[in-house]
JSON list of C-alpha atoms and ligand atoms in Angstrom, two decimals:
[
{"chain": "A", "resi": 33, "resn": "UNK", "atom": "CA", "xyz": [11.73, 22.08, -3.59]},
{"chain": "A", "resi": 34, "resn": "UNK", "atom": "CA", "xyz": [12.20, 21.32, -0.01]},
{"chain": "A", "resi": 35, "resn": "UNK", "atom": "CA", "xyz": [9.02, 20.09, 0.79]},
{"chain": "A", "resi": 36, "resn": "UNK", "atom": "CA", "xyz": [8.78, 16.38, 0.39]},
{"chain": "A", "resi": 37, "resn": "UNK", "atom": "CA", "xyz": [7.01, 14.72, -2.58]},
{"chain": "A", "resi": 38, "resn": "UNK", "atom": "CA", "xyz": [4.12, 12.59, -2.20]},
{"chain": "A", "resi": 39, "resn": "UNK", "atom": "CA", "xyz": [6.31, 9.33, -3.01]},
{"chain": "A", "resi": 40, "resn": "UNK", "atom": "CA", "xyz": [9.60, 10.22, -1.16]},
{"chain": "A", "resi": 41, "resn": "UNK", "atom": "CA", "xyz": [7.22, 11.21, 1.52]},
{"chain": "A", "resi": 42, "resn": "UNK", "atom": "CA", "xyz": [5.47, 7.30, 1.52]},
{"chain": "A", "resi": 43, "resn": "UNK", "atom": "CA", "xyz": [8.66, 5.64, 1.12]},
{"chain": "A", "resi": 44, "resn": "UNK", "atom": "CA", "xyz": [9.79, 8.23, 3.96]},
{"chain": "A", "resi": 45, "resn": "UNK", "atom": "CA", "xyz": [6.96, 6.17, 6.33]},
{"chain": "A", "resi": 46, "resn": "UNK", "atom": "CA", "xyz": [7.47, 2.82, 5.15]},
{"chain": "A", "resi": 47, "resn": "UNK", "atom": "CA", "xyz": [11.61, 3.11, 6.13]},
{"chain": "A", "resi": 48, "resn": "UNK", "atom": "CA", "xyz": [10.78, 4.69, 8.88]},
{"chain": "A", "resi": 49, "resn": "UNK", "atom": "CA", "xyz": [8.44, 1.49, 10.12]},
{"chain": "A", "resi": 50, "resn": "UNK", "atom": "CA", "xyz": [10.14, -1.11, 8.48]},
{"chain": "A", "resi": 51, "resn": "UNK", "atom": "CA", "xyz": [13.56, -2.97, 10.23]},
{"chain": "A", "resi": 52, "resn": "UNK", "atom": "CA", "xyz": [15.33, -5.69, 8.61]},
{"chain": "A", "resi": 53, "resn": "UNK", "atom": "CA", "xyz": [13.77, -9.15, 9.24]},
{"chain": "A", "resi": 54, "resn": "UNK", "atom": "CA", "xyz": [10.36, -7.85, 8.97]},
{"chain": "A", "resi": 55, "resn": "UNK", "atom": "CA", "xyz": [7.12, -8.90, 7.38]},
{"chain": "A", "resi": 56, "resn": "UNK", "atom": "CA", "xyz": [5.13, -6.46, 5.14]},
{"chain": "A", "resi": 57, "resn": "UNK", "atom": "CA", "xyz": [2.23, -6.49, 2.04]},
{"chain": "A", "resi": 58, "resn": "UNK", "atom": "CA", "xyz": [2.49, -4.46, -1.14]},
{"chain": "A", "resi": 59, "resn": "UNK", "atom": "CA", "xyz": [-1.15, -4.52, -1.32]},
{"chain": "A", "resi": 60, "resn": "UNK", "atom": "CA", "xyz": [-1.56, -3.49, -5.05]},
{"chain": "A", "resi": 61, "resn": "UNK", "atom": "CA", "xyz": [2.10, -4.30, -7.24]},
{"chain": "A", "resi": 62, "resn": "UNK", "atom": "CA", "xyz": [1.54, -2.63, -10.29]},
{"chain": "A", "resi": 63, "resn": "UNK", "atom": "CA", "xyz": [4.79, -2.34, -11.69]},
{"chain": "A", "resi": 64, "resn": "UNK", "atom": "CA", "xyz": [6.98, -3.60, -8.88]},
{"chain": "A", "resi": 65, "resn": "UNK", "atom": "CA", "xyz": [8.58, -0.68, -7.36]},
{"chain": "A", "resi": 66, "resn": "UNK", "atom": "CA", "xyz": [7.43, -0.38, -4.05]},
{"chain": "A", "resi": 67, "resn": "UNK", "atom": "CA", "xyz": [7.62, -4.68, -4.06]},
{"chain": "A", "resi": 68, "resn": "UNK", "atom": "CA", "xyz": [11.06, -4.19, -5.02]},
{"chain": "A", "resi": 69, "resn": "UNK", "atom": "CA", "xyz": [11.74, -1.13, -2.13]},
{"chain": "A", "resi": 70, "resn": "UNK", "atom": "CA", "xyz": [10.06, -3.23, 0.76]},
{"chain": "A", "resi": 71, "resn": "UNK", "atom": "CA", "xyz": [12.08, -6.86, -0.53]},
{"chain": "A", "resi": 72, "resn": "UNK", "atom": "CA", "xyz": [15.59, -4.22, 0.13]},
{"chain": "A", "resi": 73, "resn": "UNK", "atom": "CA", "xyz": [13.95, -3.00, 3.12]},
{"chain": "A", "resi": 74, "resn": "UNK", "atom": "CA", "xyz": [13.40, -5.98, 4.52]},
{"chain": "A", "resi": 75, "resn": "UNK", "atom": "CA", "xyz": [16.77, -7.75, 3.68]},
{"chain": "A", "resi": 76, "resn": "UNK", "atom": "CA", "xyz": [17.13, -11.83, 2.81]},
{"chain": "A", "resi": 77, "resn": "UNK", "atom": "CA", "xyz": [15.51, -12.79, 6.26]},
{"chain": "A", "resi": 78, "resn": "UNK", "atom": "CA", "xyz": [12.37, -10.46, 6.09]},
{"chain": "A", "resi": 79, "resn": "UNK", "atom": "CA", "xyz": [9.24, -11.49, 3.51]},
{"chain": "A", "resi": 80, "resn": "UNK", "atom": "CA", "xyz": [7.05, -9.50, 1.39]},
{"chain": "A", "resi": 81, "resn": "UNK", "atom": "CA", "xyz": [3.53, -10.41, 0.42]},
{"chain": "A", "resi": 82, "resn": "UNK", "atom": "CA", "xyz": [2.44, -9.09, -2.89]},
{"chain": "A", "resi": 83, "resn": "UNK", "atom": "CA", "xyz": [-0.69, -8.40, -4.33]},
{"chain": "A", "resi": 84, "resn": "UNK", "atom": "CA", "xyz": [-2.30, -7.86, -7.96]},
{"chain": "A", "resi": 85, "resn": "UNK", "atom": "CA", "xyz": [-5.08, -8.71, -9.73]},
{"chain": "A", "resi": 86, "resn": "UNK", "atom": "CA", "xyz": [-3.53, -8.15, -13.09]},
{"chain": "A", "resi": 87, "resn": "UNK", "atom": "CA", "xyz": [-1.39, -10.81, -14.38]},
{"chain": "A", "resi": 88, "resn": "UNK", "atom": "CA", "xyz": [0.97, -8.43, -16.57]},
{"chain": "A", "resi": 89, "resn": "UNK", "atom": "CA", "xyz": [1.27, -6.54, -12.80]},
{"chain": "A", "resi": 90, "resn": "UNK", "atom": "CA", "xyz": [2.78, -10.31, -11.28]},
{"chain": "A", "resi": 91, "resn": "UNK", "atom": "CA", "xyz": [4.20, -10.68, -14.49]},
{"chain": "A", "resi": 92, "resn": "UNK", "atom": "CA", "xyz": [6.31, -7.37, -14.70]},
{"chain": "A", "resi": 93, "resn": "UNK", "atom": "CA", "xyz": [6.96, -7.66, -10.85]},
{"chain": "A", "resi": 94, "resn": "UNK", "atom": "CA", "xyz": [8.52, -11.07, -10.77]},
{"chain": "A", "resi": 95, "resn": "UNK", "atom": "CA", "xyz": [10.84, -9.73, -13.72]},
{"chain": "A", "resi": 96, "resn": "UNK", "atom": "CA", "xyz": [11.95, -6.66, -11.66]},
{"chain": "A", "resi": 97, "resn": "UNK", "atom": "CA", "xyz": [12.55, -9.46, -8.30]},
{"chain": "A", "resi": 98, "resn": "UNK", "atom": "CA", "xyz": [14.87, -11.97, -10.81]},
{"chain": "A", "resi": 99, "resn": "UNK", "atom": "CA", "xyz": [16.51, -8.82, -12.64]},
{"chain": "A", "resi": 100, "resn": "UNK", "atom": "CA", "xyz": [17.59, -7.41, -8.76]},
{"chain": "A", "resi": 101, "resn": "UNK", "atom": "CA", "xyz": [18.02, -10.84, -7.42]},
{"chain": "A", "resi": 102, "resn": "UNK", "atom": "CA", "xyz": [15.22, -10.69, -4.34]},
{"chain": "A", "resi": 103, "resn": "UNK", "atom": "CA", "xyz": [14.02, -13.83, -3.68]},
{"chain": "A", "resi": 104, "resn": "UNK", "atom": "CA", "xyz": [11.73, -12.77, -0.53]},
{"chain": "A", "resi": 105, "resn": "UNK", "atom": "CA", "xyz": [8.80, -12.21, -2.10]},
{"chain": "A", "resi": 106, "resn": "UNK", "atom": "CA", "xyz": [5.49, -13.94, -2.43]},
{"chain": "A", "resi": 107, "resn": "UNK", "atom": "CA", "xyz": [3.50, -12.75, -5.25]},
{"chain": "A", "resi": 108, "resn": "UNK", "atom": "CA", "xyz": [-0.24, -13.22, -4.97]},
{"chain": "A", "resi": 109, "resn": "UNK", "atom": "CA", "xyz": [-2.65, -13.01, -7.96]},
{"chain": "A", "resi": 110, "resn": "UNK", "atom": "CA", "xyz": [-5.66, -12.23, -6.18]},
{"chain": "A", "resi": 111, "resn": "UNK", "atom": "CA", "xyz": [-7.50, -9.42, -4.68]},
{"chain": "A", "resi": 112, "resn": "UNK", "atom": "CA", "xyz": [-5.83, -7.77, -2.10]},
{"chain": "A", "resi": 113, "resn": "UNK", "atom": "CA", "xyz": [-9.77, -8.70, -0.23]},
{"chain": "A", "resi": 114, "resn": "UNK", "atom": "CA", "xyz": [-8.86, -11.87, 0.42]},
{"chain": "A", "resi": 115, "resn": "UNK", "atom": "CA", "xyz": [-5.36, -11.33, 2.27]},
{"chain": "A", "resi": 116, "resn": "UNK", "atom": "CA", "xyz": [-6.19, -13.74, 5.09]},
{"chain": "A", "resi": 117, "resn": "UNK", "atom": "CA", "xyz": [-6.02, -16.63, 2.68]},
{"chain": "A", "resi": 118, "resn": "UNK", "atom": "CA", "xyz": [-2.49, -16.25, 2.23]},
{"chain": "A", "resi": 119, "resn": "UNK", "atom": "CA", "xyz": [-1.17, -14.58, 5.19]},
{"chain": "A", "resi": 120, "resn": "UNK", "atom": "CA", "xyz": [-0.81, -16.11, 8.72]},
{"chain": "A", "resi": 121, "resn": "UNK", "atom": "CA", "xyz": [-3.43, -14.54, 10.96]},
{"chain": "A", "resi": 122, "resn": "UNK", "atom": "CA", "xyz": [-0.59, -14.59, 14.04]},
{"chain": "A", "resi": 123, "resn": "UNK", "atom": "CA", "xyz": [2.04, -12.99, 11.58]},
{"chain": "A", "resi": 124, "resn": "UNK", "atom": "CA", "xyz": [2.55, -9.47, 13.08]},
{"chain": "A", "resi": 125, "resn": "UNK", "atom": "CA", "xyz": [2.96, -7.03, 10.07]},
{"chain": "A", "resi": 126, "resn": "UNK", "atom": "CA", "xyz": [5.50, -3.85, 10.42]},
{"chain": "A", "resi": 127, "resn": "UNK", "atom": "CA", "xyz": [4.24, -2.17, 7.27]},
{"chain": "A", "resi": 128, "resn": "UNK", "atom": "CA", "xyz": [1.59, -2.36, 3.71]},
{"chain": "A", "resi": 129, "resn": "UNK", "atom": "CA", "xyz": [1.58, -0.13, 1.31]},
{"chain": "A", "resi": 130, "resn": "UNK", "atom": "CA", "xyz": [-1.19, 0.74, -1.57]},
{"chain": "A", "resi": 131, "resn": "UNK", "atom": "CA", "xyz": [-1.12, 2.73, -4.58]},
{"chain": "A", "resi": 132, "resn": "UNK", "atom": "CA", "xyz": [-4.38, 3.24, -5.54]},
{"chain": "A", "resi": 133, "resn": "UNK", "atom": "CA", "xyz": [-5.83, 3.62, -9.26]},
{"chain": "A", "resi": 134, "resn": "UNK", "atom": "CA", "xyz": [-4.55, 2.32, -12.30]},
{"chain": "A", "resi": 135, "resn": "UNK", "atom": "CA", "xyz": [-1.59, 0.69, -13.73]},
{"chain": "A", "resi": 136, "resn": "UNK", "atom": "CA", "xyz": [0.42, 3.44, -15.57]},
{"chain": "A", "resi": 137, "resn": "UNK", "atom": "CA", "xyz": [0.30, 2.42, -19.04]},
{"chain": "A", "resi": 138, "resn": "UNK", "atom": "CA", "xyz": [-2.38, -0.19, -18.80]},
{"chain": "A", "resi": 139, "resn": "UNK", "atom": "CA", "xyz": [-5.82, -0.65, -18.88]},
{"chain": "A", "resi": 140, "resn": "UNK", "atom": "CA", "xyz": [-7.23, 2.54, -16.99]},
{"chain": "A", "resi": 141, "resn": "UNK", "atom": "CA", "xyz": [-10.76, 0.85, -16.20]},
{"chain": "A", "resi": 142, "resn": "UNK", "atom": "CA", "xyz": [-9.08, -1.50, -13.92]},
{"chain": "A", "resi": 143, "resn": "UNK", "atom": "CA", "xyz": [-8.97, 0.37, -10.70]},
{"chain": "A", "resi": 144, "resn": "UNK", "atom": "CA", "xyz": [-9.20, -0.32, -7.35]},
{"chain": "A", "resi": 145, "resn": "UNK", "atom": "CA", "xyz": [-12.42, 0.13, -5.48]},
{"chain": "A", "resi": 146, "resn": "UNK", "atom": "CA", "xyz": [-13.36, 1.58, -2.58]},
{"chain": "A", "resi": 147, "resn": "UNK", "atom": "CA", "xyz": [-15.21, -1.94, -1.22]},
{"chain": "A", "resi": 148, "resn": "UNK", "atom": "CA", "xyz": [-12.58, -4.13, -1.92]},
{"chain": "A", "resi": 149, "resn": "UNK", "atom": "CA", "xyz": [-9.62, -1.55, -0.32]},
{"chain": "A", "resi": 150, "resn": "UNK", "atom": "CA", "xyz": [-11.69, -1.03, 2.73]},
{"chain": "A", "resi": 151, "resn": "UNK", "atom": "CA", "xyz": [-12.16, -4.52, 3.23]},
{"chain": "A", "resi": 152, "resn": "UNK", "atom": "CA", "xyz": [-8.12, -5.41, 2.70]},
{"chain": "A", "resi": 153, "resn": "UNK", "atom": "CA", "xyz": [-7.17, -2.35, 5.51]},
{"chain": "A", "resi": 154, "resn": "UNK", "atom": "CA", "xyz": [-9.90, -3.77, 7.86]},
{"chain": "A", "resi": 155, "resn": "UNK", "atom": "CA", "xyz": [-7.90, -7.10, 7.70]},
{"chain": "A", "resi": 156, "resn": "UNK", "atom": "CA", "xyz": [-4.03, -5.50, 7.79]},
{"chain": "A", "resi": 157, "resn": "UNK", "atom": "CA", "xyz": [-5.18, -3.34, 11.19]},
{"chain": "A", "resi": 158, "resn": "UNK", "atom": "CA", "xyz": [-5.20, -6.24, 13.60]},
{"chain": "A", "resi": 159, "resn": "UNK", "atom": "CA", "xyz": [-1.90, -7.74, 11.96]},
{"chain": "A", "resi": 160, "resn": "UNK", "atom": "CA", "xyz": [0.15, -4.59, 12.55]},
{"chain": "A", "resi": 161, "resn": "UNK", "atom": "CA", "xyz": [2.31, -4.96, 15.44]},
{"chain": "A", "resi": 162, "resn": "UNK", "atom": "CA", "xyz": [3.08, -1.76, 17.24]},
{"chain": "A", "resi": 163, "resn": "UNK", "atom": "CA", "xyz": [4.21, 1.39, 15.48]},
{"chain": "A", "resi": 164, "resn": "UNK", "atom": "CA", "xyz": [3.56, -0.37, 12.83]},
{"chain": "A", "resi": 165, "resn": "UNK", "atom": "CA", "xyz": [1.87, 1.54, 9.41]},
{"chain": "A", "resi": 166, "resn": "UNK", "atom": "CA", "xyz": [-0.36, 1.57, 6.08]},
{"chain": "A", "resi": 167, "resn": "UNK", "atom": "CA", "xyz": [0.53, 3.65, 3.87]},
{"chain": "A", "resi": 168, "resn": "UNK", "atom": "CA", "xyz": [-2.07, 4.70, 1.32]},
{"chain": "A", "resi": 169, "resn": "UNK", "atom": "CA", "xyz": [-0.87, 6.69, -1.81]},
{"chain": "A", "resi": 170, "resn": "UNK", "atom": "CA", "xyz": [-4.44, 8.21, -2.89]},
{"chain": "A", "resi": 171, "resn": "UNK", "atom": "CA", "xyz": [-5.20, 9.02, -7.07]},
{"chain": "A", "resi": 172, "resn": "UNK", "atom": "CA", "xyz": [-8.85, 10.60, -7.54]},
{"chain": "A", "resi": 173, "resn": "UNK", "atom": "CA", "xyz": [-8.56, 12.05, -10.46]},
{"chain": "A", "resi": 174, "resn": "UNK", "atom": "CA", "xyz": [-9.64, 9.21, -12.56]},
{"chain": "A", "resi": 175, "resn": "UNK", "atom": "CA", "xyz": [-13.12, 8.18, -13.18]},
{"chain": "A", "resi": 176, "resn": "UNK", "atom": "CA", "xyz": [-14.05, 6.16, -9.63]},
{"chain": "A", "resi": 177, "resn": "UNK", "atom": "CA", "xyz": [-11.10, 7.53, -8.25]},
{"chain": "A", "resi": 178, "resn": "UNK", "atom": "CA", "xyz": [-13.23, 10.32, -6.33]},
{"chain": "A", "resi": 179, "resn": "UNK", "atom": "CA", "xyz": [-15.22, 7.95, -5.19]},
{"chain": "A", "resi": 180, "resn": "UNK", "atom": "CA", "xyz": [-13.04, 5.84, -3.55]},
{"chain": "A", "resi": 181, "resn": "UNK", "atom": "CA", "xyz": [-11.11, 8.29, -2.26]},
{"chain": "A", "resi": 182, "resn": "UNK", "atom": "CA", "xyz": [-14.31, 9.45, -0.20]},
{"chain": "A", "resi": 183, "resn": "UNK", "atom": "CA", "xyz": [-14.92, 5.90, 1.34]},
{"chain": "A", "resi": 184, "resn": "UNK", "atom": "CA", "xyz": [-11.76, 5.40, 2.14]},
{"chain": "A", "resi": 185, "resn": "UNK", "atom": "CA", "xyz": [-10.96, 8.90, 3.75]},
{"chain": "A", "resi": 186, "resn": "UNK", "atom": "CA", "xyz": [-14.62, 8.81, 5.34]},
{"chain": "A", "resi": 187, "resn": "UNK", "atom": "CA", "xyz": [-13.40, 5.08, 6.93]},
{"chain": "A", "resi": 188, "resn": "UNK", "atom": "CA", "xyz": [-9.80, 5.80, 8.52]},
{"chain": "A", "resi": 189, "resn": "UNK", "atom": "CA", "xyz": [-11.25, 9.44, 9.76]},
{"chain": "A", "resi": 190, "resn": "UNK", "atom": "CA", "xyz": [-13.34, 6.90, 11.87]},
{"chain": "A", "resi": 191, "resn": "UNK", "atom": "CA", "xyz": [-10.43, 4.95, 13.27]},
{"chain": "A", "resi": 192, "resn": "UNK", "atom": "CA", "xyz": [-10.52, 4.70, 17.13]},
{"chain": "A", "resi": 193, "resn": "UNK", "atom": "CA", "xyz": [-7.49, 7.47, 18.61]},
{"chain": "A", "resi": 194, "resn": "UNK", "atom": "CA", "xyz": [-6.89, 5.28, 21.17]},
{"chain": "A", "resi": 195, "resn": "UNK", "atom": "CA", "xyz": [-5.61, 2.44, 18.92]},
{"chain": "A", "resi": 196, "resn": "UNK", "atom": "CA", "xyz": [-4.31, 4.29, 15.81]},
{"chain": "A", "resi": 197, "resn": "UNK", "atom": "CA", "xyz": [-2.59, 7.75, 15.08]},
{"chain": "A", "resi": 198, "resn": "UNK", "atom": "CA", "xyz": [-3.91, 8.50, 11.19]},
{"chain": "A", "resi": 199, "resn": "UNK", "atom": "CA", "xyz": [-2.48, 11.37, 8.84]},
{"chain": "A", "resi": 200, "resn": "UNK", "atom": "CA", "xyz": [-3.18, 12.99, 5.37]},
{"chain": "A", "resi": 201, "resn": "UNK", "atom": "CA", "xyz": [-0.47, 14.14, 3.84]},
{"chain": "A", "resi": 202, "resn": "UNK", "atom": "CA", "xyz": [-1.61, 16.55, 0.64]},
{"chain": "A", "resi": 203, "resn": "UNK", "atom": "CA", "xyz": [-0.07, 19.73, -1.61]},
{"chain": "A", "resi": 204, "resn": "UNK", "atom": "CA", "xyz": [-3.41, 21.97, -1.33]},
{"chain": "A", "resi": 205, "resn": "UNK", "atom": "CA", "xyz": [-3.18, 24.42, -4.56]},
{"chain": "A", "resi": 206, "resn": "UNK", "atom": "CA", "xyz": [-2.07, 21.73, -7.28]},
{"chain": "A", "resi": 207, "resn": "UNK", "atom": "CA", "xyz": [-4.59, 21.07, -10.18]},
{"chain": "A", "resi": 208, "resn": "UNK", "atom": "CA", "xyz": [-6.29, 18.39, -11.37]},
{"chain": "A", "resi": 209, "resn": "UNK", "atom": "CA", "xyz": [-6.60, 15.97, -7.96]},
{"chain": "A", "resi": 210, "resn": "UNK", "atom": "CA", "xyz": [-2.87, 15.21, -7.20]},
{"chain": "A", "resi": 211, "resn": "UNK", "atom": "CA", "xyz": [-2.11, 12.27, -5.39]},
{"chain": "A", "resi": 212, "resn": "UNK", "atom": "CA", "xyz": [-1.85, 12.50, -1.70]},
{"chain": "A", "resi": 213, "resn": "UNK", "atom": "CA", "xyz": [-0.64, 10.13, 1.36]},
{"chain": "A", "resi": 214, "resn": "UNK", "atom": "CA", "xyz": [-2.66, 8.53, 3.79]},
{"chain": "A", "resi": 215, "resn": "UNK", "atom": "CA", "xyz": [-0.76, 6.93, 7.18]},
{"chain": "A", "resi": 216, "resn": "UNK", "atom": "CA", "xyz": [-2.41, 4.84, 9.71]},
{"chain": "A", "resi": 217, "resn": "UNK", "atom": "CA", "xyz": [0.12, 3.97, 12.71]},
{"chain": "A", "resi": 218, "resn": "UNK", "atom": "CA", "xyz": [-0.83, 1.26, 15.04]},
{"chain": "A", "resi": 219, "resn": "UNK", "atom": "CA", "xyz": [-0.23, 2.81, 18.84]},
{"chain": "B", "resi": 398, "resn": "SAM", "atom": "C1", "xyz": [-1.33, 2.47, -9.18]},
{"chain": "B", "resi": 398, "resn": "SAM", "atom": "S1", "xyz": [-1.08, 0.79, -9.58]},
{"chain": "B", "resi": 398, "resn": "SAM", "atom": "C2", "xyz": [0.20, 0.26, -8.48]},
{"chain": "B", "resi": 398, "resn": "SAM", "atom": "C3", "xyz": [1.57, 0.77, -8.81]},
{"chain": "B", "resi": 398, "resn": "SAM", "atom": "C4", "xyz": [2.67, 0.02, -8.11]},
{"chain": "B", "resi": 398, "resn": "SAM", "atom": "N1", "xyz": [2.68, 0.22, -6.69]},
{"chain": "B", "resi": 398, "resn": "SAM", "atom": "C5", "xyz": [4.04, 0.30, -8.70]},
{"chain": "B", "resi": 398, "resn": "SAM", "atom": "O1", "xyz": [4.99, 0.55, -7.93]},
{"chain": "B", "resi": 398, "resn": "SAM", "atom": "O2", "xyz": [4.16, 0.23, -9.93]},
{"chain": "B", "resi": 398, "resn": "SAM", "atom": "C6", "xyz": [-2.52, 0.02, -8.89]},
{"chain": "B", "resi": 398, "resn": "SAM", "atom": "C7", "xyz": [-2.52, -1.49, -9.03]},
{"chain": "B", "resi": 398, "resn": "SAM", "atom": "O3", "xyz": [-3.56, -2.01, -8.22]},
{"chain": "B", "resi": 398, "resn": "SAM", "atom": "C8", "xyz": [-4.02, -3.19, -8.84]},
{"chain": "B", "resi": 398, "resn": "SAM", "atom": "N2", "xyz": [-5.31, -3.57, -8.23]},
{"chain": "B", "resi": 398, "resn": "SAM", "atom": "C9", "xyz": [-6.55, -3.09, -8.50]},
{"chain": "B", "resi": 398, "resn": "SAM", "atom": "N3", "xyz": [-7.45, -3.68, -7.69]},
{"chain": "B", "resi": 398, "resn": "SAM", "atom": "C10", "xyz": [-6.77, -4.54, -6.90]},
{"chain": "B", "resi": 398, "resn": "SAM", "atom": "C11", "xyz": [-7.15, -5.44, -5.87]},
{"chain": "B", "resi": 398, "resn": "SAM", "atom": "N4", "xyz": [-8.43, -5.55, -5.47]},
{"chain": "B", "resi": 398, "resn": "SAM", "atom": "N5", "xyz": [-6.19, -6.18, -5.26]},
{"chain": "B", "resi": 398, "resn": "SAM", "atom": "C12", "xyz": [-4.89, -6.06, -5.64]},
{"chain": "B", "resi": 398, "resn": "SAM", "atom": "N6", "xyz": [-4.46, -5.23, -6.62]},
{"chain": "B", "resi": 398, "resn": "SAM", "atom": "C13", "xyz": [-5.40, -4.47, -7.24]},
{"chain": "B", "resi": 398, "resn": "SAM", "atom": "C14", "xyz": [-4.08, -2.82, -10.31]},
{"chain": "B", "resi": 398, "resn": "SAM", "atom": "O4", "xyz": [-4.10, -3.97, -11.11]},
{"chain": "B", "resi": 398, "resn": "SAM", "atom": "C15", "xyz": [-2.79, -2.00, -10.44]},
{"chain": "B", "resi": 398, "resn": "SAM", "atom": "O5", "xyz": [-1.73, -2.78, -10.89]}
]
């Protein structure tokens, strides 16, 4: 296939945005991969905030950190709702990223919610530095996943063009709600 797949196509964003030395949130950790691809983008002198409310999701992270040597990262067991707590409201942000849903191979009524996303992307906009982005990787097909998916889709169509270029990125005749990209850019 030539066209690019809904991950490659995040990860495509993210290393676009992202220079070494910078500071960015994995809003939702899960299993550690994207924590692990933003601690490489970054390099030794750029920081990554975590987030999870699942302690097997900090758990399995901080094993895939030691086991690839990053020490760059701050993992955060709390809701990704309450990322002013732990982040420096001056701290200019080049990238965050969120998988929404589940954890594969967990518990599948622990999801993320539409009130509790909204609220974390209304807090990451004014920390973005220019040309900086949030990448949303969107899962409906689970139950509450259509749900959020509305809010969140209905919020960022509302974002200002002045301040903020935003894209949906989505195959249109696959099955059963396949997961699509959201990007906001700051201008
Ligand atoms: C689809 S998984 C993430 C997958 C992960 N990016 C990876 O690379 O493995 C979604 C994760 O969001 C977490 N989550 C749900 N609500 C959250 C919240 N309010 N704040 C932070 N994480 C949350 C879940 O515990 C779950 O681990």
């Amino acid at each position: 296939m030539n066209l690019q797949g809904i991950i490659p196509f995040a990860h495509d964003l993210l290393n676009r945005a992202i220079n070494e030395n910078d500071v960015v949130v994995d809003a939702t950790c899960g299993n550690g991969n994207d924590t692990l691809f933003l601690s490489e983008l970054v390099g030794s002198k750029g920081h990554v905030y975590a987030f999870d409310i699942q302690a097997q999701a900090i758990e399995t992270t901080k094993a895939v950190l030691a086991e690839n040597k990053r020490d760059n990262v701050t993992l955060i067991h709390h809701s990704h709702a309450y990322l002013d707590q732990y982040i420096d409201q001056e701290q200019a942000l080049a990238a965050a990223v969120f998988n929404l849903g589940y954890l594969p191979r967990s518990d599948k009524t622990i999801i993320t919610k539409p009130d509790s996303t909204i609220t974390a992307i209304e807090k990451l906009l004014p920390l973005l530095k220019k040309n900086g982005v949030i990448v949303l990787v969107v899962y409906a097909g689970h139950p509450g996943g259509k749900e959020e998916k509305n809010a969140v889709l209905d919020f960022v169509s509302e974002l200002d063009q002045k301040e903020y270029f935003v894209l949906k990125y989505q195959f249109m005749n696959l099955m059963n709600n396949p997961p699509f990209v959201i990007a906001v850019e700051k201008k």
